[in-house]
PDB file of C-alpha atoms and ligand atoms in Angstrom:
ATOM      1  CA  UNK A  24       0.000   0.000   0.000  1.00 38.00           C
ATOM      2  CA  UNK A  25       1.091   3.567  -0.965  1.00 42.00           C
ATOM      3  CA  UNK A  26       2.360   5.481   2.141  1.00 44.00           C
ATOM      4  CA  UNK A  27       0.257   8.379   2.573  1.00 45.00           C
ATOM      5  CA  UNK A  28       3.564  10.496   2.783  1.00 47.00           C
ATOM      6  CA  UNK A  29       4.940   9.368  -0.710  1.00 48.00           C
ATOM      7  CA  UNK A  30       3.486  11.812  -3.409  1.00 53.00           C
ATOM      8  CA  UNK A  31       1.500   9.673  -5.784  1.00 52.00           C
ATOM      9  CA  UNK A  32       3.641  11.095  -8.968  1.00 54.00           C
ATOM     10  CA  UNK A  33       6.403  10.577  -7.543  1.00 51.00           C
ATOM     11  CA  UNK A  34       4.902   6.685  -7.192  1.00 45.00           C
ATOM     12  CA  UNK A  35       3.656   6.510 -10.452  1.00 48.00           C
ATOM     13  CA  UNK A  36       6.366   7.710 -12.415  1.00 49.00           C
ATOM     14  CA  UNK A  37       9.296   6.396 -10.617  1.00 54.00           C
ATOM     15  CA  UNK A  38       9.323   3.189 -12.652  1.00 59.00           C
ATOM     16  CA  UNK A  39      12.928   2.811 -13.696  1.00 67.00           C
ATOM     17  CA  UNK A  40      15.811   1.229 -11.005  1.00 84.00           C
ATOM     18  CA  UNK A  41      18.611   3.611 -10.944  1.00 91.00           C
ATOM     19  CA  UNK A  42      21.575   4.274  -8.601  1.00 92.00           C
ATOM     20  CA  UNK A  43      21.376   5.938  -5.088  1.00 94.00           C
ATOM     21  CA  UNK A  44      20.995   9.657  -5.330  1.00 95.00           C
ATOM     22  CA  UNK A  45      24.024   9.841  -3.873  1.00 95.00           C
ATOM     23  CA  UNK A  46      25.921   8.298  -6.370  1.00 96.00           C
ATOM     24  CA  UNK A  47      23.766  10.166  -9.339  1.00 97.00           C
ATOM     25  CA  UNK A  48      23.831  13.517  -8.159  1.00 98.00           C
ATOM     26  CA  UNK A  49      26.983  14.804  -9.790  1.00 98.00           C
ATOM     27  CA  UNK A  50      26.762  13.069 -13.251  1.00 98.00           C
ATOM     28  CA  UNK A  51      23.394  14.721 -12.892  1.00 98.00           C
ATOM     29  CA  UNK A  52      24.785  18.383 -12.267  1.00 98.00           C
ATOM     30  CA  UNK A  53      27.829  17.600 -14.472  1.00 98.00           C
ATOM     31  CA  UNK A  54      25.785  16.891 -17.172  1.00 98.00           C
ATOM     32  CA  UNK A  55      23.264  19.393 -16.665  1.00 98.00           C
ATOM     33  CA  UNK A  56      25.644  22.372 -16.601  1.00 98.00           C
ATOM     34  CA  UNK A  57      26.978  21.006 -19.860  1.00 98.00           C
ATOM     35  CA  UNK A  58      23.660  20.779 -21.421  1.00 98.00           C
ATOM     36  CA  UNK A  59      22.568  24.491 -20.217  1.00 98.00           C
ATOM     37  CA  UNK A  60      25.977  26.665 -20.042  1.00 96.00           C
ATOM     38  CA  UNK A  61      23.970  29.641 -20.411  1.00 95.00           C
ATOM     39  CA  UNK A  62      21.855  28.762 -17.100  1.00 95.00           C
ATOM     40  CA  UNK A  63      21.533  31.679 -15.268  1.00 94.00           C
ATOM     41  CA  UNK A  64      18.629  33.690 -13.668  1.00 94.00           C
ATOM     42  CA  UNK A  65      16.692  35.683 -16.331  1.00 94.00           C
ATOM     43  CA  UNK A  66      16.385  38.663 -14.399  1.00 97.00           C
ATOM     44  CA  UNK A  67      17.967  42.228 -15.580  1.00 98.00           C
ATOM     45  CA  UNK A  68      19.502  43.855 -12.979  1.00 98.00           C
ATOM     46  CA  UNK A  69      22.615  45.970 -12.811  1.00 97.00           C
ATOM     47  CA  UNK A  70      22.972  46.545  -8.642  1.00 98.00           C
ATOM     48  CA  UNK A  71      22.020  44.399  -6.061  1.00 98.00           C
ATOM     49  CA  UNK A  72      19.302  47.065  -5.280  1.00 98.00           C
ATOM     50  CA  UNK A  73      17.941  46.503  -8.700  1.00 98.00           C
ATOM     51  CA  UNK A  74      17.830  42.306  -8.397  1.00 98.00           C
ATOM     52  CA  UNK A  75      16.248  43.038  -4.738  1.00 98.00           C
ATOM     53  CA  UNK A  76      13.225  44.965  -6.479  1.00 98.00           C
ATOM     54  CA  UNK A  77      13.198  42.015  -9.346  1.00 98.00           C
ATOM     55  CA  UNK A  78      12.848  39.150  -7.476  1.00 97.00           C
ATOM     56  CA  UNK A  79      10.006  41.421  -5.802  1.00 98.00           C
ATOM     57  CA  UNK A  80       8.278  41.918  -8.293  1.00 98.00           C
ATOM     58  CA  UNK A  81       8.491  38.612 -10.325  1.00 96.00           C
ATOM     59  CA  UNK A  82       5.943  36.894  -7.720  1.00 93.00           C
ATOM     60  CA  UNK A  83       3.313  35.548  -9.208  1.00 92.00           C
ATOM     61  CA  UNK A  84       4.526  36.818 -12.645  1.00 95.00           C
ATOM     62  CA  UNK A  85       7.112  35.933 -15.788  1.00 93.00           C
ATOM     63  CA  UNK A  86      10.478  37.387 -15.803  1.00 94.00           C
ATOM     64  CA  UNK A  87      10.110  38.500 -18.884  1.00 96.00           C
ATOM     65  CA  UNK A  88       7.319  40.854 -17.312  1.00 97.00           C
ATOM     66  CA  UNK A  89       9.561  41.715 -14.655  1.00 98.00           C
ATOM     67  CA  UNK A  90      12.246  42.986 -17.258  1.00 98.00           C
ATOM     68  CA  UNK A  91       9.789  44.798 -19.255  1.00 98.00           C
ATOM     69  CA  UNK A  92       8.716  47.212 -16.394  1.00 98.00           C
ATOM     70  CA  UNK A  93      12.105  47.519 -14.933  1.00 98.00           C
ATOM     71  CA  UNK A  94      13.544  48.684 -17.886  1.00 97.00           C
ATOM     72  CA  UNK A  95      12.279  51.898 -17.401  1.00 97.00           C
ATOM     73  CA  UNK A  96      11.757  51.935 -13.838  1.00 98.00           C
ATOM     74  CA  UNK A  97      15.470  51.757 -13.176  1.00 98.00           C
ATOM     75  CA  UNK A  98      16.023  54.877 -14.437  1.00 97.00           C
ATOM     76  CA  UNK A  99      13.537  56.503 -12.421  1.00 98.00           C
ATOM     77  CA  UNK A 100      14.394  54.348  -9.052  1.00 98.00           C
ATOM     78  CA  UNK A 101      18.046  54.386  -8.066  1.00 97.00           C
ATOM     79  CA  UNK A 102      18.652  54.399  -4.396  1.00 97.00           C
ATOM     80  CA  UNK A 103      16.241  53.466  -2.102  1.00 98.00           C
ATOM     81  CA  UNK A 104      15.273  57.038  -1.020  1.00 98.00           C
ATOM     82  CA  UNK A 105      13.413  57.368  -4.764  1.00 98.00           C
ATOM     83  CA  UNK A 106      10.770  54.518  -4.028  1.00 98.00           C
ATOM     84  CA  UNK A 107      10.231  56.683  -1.057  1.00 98.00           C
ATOM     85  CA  UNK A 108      10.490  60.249  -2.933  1.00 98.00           C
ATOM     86  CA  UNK A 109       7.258  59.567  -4.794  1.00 98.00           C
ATOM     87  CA  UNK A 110       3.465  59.306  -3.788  1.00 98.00           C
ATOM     88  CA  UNK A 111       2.888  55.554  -2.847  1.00 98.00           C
ATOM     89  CA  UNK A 112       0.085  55.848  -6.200  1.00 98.00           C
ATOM     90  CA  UNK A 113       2.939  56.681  -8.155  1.00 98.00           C
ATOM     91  CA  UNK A 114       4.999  53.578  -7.458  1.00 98.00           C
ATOM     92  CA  UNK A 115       2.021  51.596  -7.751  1.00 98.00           C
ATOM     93  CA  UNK A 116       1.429  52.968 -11.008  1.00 98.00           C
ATOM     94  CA  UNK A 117       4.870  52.349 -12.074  1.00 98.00           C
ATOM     95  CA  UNK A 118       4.527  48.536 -11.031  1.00 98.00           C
ATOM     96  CA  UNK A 119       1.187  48.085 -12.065  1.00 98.00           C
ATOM     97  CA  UNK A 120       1.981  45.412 -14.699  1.00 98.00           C
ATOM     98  CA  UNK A 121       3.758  42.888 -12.890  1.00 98.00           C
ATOM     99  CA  UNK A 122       0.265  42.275 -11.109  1.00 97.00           C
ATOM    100  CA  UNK A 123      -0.176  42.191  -7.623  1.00 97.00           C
ATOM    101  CA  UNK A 124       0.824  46.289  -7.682  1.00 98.00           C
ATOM    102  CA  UNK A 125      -0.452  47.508  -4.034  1.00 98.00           C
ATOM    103  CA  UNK A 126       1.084  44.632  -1.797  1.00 97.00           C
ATOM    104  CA  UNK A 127       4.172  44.656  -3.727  1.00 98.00           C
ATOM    105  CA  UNK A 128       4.509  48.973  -3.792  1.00 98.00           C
ATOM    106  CA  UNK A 129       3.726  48.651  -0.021  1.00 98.00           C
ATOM    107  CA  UNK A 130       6.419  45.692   0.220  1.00 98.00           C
ATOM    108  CA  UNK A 131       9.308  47.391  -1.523  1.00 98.00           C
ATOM    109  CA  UNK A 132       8.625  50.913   0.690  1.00 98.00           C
ATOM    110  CA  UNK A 133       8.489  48.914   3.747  1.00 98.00           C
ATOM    111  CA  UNK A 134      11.543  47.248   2.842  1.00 98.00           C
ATOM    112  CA  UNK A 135      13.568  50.413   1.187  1.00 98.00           C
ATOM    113  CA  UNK A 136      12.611  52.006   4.851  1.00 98.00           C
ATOM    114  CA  UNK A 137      14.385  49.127   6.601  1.00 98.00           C
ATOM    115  CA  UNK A 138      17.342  49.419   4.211  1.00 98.00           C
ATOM    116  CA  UNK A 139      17.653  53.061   4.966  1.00 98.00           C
ATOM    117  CA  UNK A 140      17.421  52.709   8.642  1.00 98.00           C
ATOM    118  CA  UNK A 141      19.180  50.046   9.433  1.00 97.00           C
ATOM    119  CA  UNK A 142      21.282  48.410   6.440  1.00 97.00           C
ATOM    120  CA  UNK A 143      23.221  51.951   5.099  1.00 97.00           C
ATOM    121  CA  UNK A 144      21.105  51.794   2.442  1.00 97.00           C
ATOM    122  CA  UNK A 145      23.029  48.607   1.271  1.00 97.00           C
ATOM    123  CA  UNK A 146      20.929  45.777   0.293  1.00 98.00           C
ATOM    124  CA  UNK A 147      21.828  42.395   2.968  1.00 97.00           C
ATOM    125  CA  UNK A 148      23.856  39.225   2.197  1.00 96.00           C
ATOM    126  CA  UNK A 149      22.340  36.992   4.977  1.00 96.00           C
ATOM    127  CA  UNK A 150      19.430  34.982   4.789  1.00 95.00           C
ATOM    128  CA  UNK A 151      18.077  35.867   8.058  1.00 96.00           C
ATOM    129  CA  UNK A 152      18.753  39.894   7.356  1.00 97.00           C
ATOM    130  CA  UNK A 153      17.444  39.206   3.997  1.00 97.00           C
ATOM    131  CA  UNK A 154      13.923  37.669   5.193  1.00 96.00           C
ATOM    132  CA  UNK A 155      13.781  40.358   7.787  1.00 96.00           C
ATOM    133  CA  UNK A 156      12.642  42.553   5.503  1.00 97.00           C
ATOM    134  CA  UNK A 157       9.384  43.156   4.886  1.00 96.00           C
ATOM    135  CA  UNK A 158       7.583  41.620   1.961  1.00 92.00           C
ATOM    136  CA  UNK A 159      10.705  39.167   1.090  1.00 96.00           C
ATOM    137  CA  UNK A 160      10.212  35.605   1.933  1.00 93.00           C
ATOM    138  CA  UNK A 161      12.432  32.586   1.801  1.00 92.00           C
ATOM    139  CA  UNK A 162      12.599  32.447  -1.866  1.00 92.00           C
ATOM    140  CA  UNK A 163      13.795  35.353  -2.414  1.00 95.00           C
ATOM    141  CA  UNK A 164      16.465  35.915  -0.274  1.00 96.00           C
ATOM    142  CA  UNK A 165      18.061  32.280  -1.763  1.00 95.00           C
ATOM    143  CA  UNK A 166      16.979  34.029  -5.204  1.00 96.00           C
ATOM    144  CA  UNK A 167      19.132  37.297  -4.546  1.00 97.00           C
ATOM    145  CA  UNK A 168      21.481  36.003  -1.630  1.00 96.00           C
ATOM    146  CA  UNK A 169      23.129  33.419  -4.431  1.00 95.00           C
ATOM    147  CA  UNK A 170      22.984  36.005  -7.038  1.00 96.00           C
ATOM    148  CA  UNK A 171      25.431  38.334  -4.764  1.00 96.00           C
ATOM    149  CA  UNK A 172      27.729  35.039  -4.595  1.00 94.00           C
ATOM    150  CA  UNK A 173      26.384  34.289  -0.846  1.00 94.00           C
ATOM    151  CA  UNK A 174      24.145  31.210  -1.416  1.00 95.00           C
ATOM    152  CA  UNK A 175      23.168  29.787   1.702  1.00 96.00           C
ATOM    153  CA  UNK A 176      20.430  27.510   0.444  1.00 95.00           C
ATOM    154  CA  UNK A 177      19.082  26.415  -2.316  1.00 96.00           C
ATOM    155  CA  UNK A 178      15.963  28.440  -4.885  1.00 94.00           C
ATOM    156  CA  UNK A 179      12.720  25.747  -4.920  1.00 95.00           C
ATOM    157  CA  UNK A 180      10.451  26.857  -7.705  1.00 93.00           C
ATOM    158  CA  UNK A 181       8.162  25.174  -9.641  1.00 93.00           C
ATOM    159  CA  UNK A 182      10.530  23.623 -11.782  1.00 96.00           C
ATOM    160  CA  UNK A 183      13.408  22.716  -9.230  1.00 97.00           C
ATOM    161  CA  UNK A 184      10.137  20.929  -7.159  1.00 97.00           C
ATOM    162  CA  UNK A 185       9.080  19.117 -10.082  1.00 98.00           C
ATOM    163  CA  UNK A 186      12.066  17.973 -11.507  1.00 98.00           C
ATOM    164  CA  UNK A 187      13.746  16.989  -7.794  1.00 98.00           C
ATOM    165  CA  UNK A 188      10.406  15.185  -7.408  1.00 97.00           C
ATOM    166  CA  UNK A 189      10.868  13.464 -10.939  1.00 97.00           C
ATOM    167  CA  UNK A 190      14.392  12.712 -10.633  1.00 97.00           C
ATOM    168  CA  UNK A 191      14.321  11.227  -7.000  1.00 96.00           C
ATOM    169  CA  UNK A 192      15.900  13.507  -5.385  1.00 97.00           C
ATOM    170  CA  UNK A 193      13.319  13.892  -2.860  1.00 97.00           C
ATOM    171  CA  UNK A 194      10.375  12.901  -2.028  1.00 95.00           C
ATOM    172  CA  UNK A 195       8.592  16.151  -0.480  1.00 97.00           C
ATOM    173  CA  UNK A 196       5.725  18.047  -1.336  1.00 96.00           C
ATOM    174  CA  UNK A 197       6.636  21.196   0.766  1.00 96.00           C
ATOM    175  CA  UNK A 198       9.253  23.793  -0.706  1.00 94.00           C
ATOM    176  CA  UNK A 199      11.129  23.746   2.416  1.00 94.00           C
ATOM    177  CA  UNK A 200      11.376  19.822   2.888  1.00 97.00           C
ATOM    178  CA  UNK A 201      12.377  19.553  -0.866  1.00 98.00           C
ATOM    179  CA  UNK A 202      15.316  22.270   0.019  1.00 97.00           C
ATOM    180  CA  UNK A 203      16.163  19.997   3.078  1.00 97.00           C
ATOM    181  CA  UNK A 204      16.551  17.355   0.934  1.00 98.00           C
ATOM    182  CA  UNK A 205      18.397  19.031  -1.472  1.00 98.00           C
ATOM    183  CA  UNK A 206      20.976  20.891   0.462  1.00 98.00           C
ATOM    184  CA  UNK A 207      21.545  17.693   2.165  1.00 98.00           C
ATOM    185  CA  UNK A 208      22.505  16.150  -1.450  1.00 98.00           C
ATOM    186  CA  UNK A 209      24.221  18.656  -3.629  1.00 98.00           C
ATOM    187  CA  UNK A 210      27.617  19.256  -3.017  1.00 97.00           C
ATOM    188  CA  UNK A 211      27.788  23.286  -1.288  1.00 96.00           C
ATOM    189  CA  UNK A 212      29.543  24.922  -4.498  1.00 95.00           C
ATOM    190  CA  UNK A 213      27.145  24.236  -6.742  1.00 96.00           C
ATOM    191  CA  UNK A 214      24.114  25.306  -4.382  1.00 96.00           C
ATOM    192  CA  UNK A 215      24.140  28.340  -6.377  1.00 95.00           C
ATOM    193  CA  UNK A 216      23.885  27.369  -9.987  1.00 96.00           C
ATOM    194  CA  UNK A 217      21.994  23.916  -9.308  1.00 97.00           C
ATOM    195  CA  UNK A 218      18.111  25.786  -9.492  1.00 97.00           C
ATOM    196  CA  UNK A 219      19.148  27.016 -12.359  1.00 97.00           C
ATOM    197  CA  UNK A 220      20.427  23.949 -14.335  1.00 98.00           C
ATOM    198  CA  UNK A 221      16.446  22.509 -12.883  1.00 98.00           C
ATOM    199  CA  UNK A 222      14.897  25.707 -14.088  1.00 96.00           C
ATOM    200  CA  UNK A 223      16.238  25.130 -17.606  1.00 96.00           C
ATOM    201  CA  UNK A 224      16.153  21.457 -17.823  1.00 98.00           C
ATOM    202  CA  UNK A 225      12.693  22.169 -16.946  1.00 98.00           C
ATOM    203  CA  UNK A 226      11.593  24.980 -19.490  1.00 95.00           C
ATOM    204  CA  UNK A 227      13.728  23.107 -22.287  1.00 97.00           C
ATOM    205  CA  UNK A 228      13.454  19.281 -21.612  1.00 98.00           C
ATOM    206  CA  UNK A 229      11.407  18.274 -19.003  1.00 98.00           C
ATOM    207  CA  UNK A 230       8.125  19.848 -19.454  1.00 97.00           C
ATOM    208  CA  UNK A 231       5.870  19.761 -16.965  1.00 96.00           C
ATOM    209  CA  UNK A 232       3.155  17.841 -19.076  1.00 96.00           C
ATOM    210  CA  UNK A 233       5.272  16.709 -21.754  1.00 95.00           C
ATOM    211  CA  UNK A 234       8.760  15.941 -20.892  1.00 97.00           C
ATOM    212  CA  UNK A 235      11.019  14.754 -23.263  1.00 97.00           C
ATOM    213  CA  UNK A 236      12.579  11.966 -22.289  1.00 97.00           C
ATOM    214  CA  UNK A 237      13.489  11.011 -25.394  1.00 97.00           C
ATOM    215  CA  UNK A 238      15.632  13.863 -25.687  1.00 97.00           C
ATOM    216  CA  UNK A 239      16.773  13.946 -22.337  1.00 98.00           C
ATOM    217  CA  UNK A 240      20.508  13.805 -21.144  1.00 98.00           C
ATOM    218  CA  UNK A 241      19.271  11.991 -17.620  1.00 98.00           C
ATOM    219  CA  UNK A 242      17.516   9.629 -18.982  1.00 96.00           C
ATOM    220  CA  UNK A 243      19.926   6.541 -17.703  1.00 96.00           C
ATOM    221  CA  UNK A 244      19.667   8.594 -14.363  1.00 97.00           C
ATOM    222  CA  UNK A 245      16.010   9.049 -13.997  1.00 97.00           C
ATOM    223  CA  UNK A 246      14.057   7.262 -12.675  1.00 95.00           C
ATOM    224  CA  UNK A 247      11.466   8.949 -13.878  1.00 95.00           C
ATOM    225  CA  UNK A 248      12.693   8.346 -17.374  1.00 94.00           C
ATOM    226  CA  UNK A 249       9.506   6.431 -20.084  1.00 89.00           C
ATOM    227  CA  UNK A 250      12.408   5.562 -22.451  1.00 88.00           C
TER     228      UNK A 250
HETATM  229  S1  SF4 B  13      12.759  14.594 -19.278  1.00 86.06           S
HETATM  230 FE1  SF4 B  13      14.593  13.769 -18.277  1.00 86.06          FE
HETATM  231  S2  SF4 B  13      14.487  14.451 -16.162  1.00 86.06           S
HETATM  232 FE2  SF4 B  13      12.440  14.692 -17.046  1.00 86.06          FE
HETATM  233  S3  SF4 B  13      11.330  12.795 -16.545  1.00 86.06           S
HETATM  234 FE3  SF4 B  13      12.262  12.525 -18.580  1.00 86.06          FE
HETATM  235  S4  SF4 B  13      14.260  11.546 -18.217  1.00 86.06           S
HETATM  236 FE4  SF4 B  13      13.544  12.408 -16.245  1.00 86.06          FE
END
């Protein structure tokens, strides 16, 4: 009988007997970052200020979106006194198409106030400074901590969930079990560019309804593999 604890597609589609993780996870990474050498988060940004306000803003939205508004608003926003400077309508205006505009305007204030006050103005490298400010959860402190060459964990999206869960590399439902997991398995340098080889793998290969095993360089280390 299935163990209530076991995700049922992680059941149904690990069908194939491969090696520990253990033992797979660094042909997987190896072949992963061989596969996807231009990995990397899709974000613009050109300060860590400016990848702060990105990751922000990218809830519940595409990156693409992200980039789209922030190409202007960079110009406008430089420091964190300027998302301050203006009306709280007018930043909401200026963020209005990422979605979600009046939680994150009030976010990035509330956070741009803490930055002021306590941080110098200079955006944190810590996790638990990071998450301390207001508006900015786990996520994305991992997102911008290992973008400013700190990582101290390891990015769970939907894609790095899925294909963890596909490739047995956990068996977790909840974000921060699967990171557990995951931090517990891949090697400390690569905690950093590891998401991203998932994210990729994921958007290129391994689709979430169609993935193409066929196609895929894993396949002998999947167990999730229907080739
Ligand atoms: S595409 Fe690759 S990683 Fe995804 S299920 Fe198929 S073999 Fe596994």
């Amino acid at each position: 009988m299935r163990s209530p604890s076991v995700p049922r597609n992680y059941i149904s589609e690990a069908r194939k007997r491969v090696a520990p993780k253990r033992e797979r996870i660094r042909p997987i990474i190896e072949r992963l970052a061989l596969e996807h050498q231009d990995a990397a988060i899709a974000l613009k940004f050109r300060a860590p200020l400016e990848l702060l306000v990105s990751v922000m803003l990218s809830a519940q939205t595409t990156d693409v979106n992200v980039n789209r508004v922030t190409a202007t608003l960079f110009d406008k926003y430089r420091k964190p006194e300027d998302y301050l400077a203006v009306p709280l309508e007018e930043l909401e205006r200026d963020i209005f198409a990422t979605g979600f505009f009046r939680q994150k305007a009030k976010a990035i204030r509330g956070t741009m106030h803490v930055l002021i006050d306590e941080l110098d103005g200079e955006v944190p490298r810590t996790l638990e400074e990071l998450t301390r400010l207001p508006g900015v959860g786990r996520k994305t402190a991992n997102v911008v901590a290992a973008e400013l060459g700190h990582p101290q964990g390891i990015v769970v999206d939907t894609h790095v969930r899925r294909l963890s869960q596909r490739l047995g590399l956990t068996r977790q439902e909840d974000p921060v079990k699967i990171e557990r997991d995951l931090t517990k398995l891949v090697p400390r340098e690569d905690w950093g560019r590891f998401p991203h080889l998932l994210i990729w793998h994921g958007r290129r290969v391994c689709d979430a309804r169609k993935p193409r095993c066929e196609d895929c360089v894993l396949n002998d280390l999947c167990p999730s593999s229907r080739v």
